[in-house]
PDB file of C-alpha atoms in Angstrom:
ATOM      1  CA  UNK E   1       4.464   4.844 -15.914  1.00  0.00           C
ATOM      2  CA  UNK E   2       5.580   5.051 -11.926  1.00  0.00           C
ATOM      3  CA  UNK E   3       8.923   6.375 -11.440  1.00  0.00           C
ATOM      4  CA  UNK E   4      11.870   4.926  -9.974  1.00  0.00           C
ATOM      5  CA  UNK E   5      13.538   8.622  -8.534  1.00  0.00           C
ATOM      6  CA  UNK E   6      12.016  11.246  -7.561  1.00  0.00           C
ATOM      7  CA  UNK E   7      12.593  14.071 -10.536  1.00  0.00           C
ATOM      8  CA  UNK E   8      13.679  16.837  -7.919  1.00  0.00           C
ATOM      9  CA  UNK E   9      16.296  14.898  -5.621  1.00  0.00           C
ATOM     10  CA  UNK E  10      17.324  11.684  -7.192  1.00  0.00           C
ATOM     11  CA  UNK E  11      15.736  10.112  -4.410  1.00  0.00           C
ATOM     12  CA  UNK E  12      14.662   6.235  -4.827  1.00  0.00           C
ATOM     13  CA  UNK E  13      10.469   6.680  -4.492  1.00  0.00           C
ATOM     14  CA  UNK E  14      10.870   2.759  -2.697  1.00  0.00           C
ATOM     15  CA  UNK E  15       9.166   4.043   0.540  1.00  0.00           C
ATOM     16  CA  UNK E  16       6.169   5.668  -1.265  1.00  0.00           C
ATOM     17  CA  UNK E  17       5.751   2.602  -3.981  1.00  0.00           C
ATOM     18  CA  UNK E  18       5.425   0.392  -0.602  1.00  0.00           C
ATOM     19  CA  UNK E  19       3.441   2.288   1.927  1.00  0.00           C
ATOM     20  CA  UNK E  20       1.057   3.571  -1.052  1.00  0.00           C
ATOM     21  CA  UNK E  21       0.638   0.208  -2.580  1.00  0.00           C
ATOM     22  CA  UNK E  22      -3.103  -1.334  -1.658  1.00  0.00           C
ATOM     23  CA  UNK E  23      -1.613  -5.267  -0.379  1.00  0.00           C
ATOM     24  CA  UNK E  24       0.483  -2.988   2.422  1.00  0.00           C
ATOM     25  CA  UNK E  25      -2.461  -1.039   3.124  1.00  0.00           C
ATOM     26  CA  UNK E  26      -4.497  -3.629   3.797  1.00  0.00           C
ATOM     27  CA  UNK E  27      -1.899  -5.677   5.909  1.00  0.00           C
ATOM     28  CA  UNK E  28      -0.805  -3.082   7.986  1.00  0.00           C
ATOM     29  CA  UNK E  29      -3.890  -1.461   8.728  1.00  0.00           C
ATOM     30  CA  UNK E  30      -5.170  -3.081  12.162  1.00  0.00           C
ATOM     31  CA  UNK E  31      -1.288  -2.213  13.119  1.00  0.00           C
ATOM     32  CA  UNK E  32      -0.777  -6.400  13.200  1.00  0.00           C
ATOM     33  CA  UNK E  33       0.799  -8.860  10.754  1.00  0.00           C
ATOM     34  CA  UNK E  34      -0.826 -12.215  11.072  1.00  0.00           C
ATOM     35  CA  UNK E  35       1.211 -15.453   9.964  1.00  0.00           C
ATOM     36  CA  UNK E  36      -1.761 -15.956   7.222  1.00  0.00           C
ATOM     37  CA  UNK E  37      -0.962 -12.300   5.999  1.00  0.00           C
ATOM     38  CA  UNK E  38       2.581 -13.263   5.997  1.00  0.00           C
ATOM     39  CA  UNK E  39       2.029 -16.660   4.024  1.00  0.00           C
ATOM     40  CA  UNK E  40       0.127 -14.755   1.442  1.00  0.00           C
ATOM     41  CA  UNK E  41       2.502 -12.231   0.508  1.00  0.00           C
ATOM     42  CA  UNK E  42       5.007 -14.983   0.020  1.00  0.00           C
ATOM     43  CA  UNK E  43       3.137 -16.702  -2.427  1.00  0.00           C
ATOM     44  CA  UNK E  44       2.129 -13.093  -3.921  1.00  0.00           C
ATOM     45  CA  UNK E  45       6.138 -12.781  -4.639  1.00  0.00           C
ATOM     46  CA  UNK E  46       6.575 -16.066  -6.068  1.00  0.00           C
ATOM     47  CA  UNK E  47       3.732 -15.690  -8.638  1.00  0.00           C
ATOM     48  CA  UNK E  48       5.853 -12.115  -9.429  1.00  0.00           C
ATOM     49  CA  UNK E  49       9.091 -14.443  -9.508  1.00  0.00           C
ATOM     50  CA  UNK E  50       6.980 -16.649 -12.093  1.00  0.00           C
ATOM     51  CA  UNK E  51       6.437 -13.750 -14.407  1.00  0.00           C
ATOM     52  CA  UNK E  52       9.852 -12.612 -14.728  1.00  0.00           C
ATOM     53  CA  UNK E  53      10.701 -16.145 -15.363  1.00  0.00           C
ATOM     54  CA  UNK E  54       8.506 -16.377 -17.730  1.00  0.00           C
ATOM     55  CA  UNK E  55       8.640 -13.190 -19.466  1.00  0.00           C
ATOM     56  CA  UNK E  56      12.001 -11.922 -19.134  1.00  0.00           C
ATOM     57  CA  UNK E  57      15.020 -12.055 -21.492  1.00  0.00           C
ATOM     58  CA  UNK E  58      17.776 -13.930 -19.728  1.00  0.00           C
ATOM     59  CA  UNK E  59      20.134 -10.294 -19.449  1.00  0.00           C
ATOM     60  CA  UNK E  60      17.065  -8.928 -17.707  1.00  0.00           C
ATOM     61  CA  UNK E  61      16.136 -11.603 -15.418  1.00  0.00           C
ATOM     62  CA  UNK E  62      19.542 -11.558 -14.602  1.00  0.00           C
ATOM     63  CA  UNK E  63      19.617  -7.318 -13.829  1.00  0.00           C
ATOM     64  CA  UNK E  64      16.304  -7.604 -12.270  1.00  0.00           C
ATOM     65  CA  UNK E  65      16.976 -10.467  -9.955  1.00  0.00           C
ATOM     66  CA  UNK E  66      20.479  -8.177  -9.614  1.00  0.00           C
ATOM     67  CA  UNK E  67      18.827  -4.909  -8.552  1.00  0.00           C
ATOM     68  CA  UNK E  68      16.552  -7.135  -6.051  1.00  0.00           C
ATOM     69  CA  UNK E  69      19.523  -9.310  -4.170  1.00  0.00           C
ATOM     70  CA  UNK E  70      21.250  -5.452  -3.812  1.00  0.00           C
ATOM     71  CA  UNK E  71      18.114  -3.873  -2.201  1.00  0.00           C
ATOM     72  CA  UNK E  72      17.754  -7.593   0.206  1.00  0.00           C
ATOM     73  CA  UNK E  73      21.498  -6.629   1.266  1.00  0.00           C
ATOM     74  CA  UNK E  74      20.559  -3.113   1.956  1.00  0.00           C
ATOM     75  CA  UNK E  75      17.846  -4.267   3.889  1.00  0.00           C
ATOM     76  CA  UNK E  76      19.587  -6.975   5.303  1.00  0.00           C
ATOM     77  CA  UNK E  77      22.294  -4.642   6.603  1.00  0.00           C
ATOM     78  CA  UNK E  78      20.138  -1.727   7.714  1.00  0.00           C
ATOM     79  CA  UNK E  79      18.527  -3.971  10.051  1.00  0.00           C
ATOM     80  CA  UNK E  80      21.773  -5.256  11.411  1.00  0.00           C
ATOM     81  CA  UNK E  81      22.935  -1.275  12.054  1.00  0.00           C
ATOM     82  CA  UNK E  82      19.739  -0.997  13.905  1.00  0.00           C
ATOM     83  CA  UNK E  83      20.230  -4.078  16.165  1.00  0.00           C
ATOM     84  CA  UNK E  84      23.771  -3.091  17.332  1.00  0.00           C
ATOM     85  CA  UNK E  85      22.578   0.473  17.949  1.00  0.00           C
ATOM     86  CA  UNK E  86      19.466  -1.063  19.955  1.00  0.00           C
ATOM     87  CA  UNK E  87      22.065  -3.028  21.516  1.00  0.00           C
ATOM     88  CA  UNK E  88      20.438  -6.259  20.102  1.00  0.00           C
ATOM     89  CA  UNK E  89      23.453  -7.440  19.297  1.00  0.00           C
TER      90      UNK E  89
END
């Protein structure tokens, strides 16, 4: 099974999941993201929405879908740091 942390630091392994997982690979790998590219890994994340729909309890839907809207915020916000020091804002 992957791990979340990384054993020696506590460190969340979210970097290394994405940049070693094969759809970012592929994507990123003539340095462009096409709208088409973009399209498709939309509809790859709904049919991952489907299956937790579908195959979740309703307590872990609920701390998945959690865990996810926390990480979007992180994003969300990290983004918004970088802007204003870019002075993008």
């Amino acid at each position: 099974m992957k791990r979340f942390f990384d054993e020696e630091t506590g460190i969340l392994l979210l970097d290394e999941a994405v940049s070693n997982h094969p759809g970012f690979q592929a994507i990123v790998e003539d340095k462009m993201v096409s709208d088409a590219e973009i399209i498709s890994q939309a509809e790859t994340v709904i049919q991952y929405f489907k299956k937790i729909d579908e195959q979740l309890s309703e307590p872990d839907k609920k701390l998945v879908l959690d865990a996810i809207a926390e990480l979007c915020v992180l994003y969300q916000i990290n983004i918004m740091k970088e802007a204003k020091t870019n002075g993008s804002i």
